[in-house]
mmCIF file of C-alpha atoms in Angstrom:
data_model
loop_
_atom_site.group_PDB
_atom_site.id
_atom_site.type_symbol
_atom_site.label_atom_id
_atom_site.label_comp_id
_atom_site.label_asym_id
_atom_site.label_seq_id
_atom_site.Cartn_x
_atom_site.Cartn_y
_atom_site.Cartn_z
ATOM 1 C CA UNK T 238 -10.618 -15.415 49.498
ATOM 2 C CA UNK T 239 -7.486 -15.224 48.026
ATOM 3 C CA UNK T 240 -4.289 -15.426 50.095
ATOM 4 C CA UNK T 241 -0.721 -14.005 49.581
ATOM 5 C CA UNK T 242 2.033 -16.961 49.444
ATOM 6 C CA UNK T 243 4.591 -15.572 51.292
ATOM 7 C CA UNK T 244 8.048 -16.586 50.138
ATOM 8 C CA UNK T 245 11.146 -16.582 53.111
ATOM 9 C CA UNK T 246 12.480 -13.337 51.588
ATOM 10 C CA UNK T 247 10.659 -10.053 50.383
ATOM 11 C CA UNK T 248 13.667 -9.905 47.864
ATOM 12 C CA UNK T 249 12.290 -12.498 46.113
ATOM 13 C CA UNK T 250 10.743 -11.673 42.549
ATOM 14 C CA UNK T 251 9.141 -14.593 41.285
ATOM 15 C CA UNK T 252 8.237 -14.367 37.715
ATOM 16 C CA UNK T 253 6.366 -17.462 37.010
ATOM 17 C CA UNK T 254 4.082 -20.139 38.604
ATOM 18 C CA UNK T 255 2.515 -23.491 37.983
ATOM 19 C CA UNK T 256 0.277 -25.403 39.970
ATOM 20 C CA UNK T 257 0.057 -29.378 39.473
ATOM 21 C CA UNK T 258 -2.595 -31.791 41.437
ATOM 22 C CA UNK T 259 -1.526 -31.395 44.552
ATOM 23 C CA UNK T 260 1.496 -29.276 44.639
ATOM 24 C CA UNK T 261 3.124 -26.102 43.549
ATOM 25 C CA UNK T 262 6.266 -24.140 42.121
ATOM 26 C CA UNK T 263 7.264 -20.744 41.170
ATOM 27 C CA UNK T 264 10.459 -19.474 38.996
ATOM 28 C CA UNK T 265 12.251 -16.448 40.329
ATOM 29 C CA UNK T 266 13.967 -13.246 38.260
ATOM 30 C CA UNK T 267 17.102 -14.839 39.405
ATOM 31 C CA UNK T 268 16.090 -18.093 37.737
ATOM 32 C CA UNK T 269 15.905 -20.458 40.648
ATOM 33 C CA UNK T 270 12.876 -22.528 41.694
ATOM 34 C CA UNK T 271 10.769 -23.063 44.970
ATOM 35 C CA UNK T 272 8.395 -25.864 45.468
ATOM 36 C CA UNK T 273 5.454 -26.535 48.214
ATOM 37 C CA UNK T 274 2.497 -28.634 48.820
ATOM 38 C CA UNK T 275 2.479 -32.008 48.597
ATOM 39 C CA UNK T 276 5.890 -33.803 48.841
ATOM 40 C CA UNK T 277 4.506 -37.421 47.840
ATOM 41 C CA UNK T 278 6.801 -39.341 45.659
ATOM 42 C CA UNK T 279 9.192 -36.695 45.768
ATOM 43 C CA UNK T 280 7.403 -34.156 43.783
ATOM 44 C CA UNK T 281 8.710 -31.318 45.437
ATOM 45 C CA UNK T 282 12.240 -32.071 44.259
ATOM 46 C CA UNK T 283 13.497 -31.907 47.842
ATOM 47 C CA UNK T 284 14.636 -35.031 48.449
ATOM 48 C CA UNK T 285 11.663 -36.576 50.369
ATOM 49 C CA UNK T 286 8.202 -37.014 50.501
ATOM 50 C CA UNK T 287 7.817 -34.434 52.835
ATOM 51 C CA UNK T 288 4.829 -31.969 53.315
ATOM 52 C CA UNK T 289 6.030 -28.093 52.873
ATOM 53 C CA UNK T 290 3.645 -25.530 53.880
ATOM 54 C CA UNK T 291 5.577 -22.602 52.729
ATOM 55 C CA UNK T 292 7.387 -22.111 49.656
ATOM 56 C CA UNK T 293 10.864 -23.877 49.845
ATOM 57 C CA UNK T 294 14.119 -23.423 47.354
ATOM 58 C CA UNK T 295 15.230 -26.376 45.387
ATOM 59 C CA UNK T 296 18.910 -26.910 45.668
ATOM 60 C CA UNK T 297 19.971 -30.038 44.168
ATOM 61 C CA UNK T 298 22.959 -30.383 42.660
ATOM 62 C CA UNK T 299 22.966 -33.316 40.147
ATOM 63 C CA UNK T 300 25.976 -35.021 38.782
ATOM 64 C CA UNK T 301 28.098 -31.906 39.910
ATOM 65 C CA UNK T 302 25.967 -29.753 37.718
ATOM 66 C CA UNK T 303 23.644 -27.291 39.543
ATOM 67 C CA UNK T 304 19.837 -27.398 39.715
ATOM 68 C CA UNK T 305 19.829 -23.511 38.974
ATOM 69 C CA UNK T 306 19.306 -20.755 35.545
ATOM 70 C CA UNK T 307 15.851 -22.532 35.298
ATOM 71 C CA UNK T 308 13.385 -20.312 32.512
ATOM 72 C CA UNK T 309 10.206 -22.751 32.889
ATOM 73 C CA UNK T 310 8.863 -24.948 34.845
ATOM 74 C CA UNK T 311 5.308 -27.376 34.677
ATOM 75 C CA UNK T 312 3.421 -29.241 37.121
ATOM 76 C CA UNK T 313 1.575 -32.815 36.687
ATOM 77 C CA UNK T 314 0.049 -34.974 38.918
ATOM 78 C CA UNK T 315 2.509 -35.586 41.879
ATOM 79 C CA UNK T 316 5.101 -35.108 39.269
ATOM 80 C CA UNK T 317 7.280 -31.510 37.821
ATOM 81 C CA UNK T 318 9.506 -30.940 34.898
ATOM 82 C CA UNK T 319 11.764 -27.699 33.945
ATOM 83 C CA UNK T 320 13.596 -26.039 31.620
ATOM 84 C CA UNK T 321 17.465 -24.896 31.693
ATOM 85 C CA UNK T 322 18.926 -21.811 30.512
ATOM 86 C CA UNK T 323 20.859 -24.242 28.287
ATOM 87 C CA UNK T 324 17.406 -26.059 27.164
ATOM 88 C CA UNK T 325 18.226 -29.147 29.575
ATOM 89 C CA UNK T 326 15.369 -30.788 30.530
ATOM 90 C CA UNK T 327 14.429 -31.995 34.275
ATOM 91 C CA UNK T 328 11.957 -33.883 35.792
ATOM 92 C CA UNK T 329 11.212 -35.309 38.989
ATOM 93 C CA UNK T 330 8.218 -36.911 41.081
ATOM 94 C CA UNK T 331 6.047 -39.764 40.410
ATOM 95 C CA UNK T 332 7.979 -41.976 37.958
ATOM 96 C CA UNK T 333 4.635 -44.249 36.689
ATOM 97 C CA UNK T 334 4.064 -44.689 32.988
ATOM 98 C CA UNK T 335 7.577 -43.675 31.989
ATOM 99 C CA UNK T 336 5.886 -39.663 32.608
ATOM 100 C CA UNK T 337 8.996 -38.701 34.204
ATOM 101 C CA UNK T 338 11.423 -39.535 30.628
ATOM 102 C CA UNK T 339 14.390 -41.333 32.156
ATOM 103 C CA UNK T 340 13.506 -44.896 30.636
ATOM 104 C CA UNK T 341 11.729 -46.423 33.807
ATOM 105 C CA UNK T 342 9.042 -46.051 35.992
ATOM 106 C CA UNK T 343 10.954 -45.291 38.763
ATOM 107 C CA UNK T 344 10.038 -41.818 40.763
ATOM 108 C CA UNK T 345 12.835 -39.386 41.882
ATOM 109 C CA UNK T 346 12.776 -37.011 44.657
ATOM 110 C CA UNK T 347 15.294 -34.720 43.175
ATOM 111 C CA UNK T 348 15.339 -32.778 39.864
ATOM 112 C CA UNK T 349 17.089 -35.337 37.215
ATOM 113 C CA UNK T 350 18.089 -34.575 33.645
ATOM 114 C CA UNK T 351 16.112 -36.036 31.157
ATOM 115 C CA UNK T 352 19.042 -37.747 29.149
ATOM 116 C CA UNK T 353 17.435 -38.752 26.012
ATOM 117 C CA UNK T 354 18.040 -34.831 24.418
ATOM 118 C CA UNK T 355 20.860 -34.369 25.391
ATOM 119 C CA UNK T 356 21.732 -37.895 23.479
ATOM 120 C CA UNK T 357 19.989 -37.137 20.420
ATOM 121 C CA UNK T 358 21.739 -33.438 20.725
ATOM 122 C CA UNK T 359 17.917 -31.939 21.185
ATOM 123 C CA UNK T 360 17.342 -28.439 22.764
ATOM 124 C CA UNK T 361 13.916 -27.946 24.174
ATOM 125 C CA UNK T 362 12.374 -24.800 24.294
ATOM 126 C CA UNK T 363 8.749 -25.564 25.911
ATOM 127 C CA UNK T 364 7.697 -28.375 28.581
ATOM 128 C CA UNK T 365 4.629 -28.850 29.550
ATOM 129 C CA UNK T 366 2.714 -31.308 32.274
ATOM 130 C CA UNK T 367 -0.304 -33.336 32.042
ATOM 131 C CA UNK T 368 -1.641 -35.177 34.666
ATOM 132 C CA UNK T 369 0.181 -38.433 33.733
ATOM 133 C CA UNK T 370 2.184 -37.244 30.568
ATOM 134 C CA UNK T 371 4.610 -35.137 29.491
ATOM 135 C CA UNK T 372 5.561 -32.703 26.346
ATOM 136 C CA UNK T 373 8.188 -30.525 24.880
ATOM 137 C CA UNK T 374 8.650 -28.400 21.803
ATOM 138 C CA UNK T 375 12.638 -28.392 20.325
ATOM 139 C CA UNK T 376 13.982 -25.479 18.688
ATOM 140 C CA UNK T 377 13.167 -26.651 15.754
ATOM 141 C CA UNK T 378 9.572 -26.610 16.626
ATOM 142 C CA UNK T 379 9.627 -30.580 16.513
ATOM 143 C CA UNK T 380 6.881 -31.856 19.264
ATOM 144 C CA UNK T 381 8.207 -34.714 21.828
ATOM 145 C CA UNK T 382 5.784 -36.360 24.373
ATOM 146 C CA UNK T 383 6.192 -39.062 26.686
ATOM 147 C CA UNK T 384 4.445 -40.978 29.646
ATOM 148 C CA UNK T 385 0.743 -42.893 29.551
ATOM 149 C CA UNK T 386 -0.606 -43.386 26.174
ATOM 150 C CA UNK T 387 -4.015 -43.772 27.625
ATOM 151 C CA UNK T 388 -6.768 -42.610 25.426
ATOM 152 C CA UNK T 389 -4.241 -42.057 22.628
ATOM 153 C CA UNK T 390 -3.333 -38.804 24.279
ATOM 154 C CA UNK T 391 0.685 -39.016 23.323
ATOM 155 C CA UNK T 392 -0.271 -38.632 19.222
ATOM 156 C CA UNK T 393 1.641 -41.456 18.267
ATOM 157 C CA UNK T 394 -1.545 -43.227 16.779
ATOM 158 C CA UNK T 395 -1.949 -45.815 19.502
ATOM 159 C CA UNK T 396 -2.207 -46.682 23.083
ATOM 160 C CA UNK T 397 1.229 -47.609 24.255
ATOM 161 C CA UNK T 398 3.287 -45.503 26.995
ATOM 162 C CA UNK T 399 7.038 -44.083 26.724
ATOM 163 C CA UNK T 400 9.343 -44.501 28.765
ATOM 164 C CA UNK T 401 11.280 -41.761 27.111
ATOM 165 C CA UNK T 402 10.674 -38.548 24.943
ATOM 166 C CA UNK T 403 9.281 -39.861 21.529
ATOM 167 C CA UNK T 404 8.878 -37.406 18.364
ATOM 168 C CA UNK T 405 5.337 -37.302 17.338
ATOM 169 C CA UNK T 406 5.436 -38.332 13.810
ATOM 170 C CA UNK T 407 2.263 -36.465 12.354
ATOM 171 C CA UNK T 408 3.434 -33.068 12.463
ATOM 172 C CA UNK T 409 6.732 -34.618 10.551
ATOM 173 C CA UNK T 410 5.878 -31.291 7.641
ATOM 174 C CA UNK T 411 4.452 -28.657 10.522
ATOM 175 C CA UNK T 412 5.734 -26.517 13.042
ATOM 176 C CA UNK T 413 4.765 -26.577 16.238
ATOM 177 C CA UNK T 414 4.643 -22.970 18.912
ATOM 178 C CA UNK T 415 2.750 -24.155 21.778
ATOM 179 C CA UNK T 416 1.240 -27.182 23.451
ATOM 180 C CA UNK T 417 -1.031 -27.783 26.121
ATOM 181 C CA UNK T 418 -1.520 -30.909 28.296
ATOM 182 C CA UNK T 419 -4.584 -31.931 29.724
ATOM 183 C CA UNK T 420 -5.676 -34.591 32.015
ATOM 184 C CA UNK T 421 -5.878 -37.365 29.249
ATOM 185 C CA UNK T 422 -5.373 -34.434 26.153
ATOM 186 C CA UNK T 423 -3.444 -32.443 24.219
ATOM 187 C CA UNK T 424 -3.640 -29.447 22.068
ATOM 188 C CA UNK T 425 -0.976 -27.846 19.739
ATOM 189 C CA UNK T 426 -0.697 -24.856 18.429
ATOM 190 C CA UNK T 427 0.861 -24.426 15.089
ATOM 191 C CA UNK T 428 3.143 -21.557 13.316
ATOM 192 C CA UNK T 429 0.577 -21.024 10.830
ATOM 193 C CA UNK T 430 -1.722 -20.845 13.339
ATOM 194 C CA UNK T 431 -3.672 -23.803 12.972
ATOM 195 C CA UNK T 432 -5.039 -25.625 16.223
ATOM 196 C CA UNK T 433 -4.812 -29.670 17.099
ATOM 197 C CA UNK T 434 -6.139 -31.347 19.529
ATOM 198 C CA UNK T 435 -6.290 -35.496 20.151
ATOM 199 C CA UNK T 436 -6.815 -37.736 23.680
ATOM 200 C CA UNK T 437 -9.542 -37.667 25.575
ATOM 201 C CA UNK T 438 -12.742 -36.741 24.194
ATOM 202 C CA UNK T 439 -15.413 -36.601 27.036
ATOM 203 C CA UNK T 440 -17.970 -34.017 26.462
ATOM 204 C CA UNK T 441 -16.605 -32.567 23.130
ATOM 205 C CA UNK T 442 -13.441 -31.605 24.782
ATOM 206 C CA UNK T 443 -11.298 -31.878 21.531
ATOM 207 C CA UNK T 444 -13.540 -29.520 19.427
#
């Protein structure tokens, strides 16, 4: 039956969750994040690989900017990304298929800042988490998406993997308001309201 997670302070508000394959994390009014589960490749963002049975803060400080005024945060497979106040991206975890953004395959047990944006002068406004993939939604309602191409499920018309956020060309004259990742899929919403979907298509899964 459902049980109460019980977070080290009753003073804690926690405003929203996400739950990955193996691990967890939940956002907080006063926009800071706590991870548990699973610490295997460093998914938690603690710094290890550490099991954590109860509900523990992230505190990372990266590059002498703080880990901290997070809005949103998304859980994959052994692998987590979230959002800034300032629409920085982060990600950290398992680093295979390029799922985590940072140009490698290398995982990373502490939240990192996905560089690419802030290069290209990007804010993100939506991340979302598949199980071995990654998306985002700019400002400008401009889809990214990044990580194992398997199954075609990055919408960039073929099978290959990124290493780092790439735009997805087809929605070059359409806005984008949502998107959803799932295990080897993804589904857009539009702002005319209009529903995509592409990936994976076991059992009629795309529609």
């Amino acid at each position: 039956e459902p049980t109460m997670v019980i977070f080290p302070s009753v003073h804690i508000r926690i405003i929203s969750i996400s739950c990955g394959y193996a691990h967890s994390l939940a956002l907080t009014y006063t926009k800071h994040v706590y991870s548990w589960g699973s610490g295997k490749y460093g998914c938690l963002g603690q710094k290890n690989t550490n099991i954590c049975y109860t509900p523990k803060l992230i505190e990372t400080d990266i590059s002498s900017r703080p880990f901290e005024k997070i809005t949103s945060v998304a859980c994959g497979m052994y692998f987590s990304l979230a959002l800034s106040e300032s629409q920085s991206v982060y990600s950290w975890g398992f680093g295979a298929n390029g799922r985590l953004g940072h140009g490698d395959d290398n995982s990373v047990g502490n939240p990192k800042i996905i560089t690419y944006f802030e290069n290209e002068n990007i804010k993100i406004m939506t991340v979302k988490c598949g199980d071995t993939h990654s998306a985002a939604i700019s400002i400008s309602k401009e889809l990214y998406s990044w990580g194992s191409g398997n199954n075609g499920m990055l919408g960039h018309g073929n099978y290959q993997e990124k290493h780092v956020p790439a735009y997805v060309e087809f929605f070059r004259i359409i806005k984008i308001d949502d998107v959803y990742c799932g295990s080897g899929n993804c589904m857009v919403l539009t702002s005319d309201n209009r529903v995509f979907a592409w990936g994976k298509n076991s059992h009629g899964m795309l529609g």
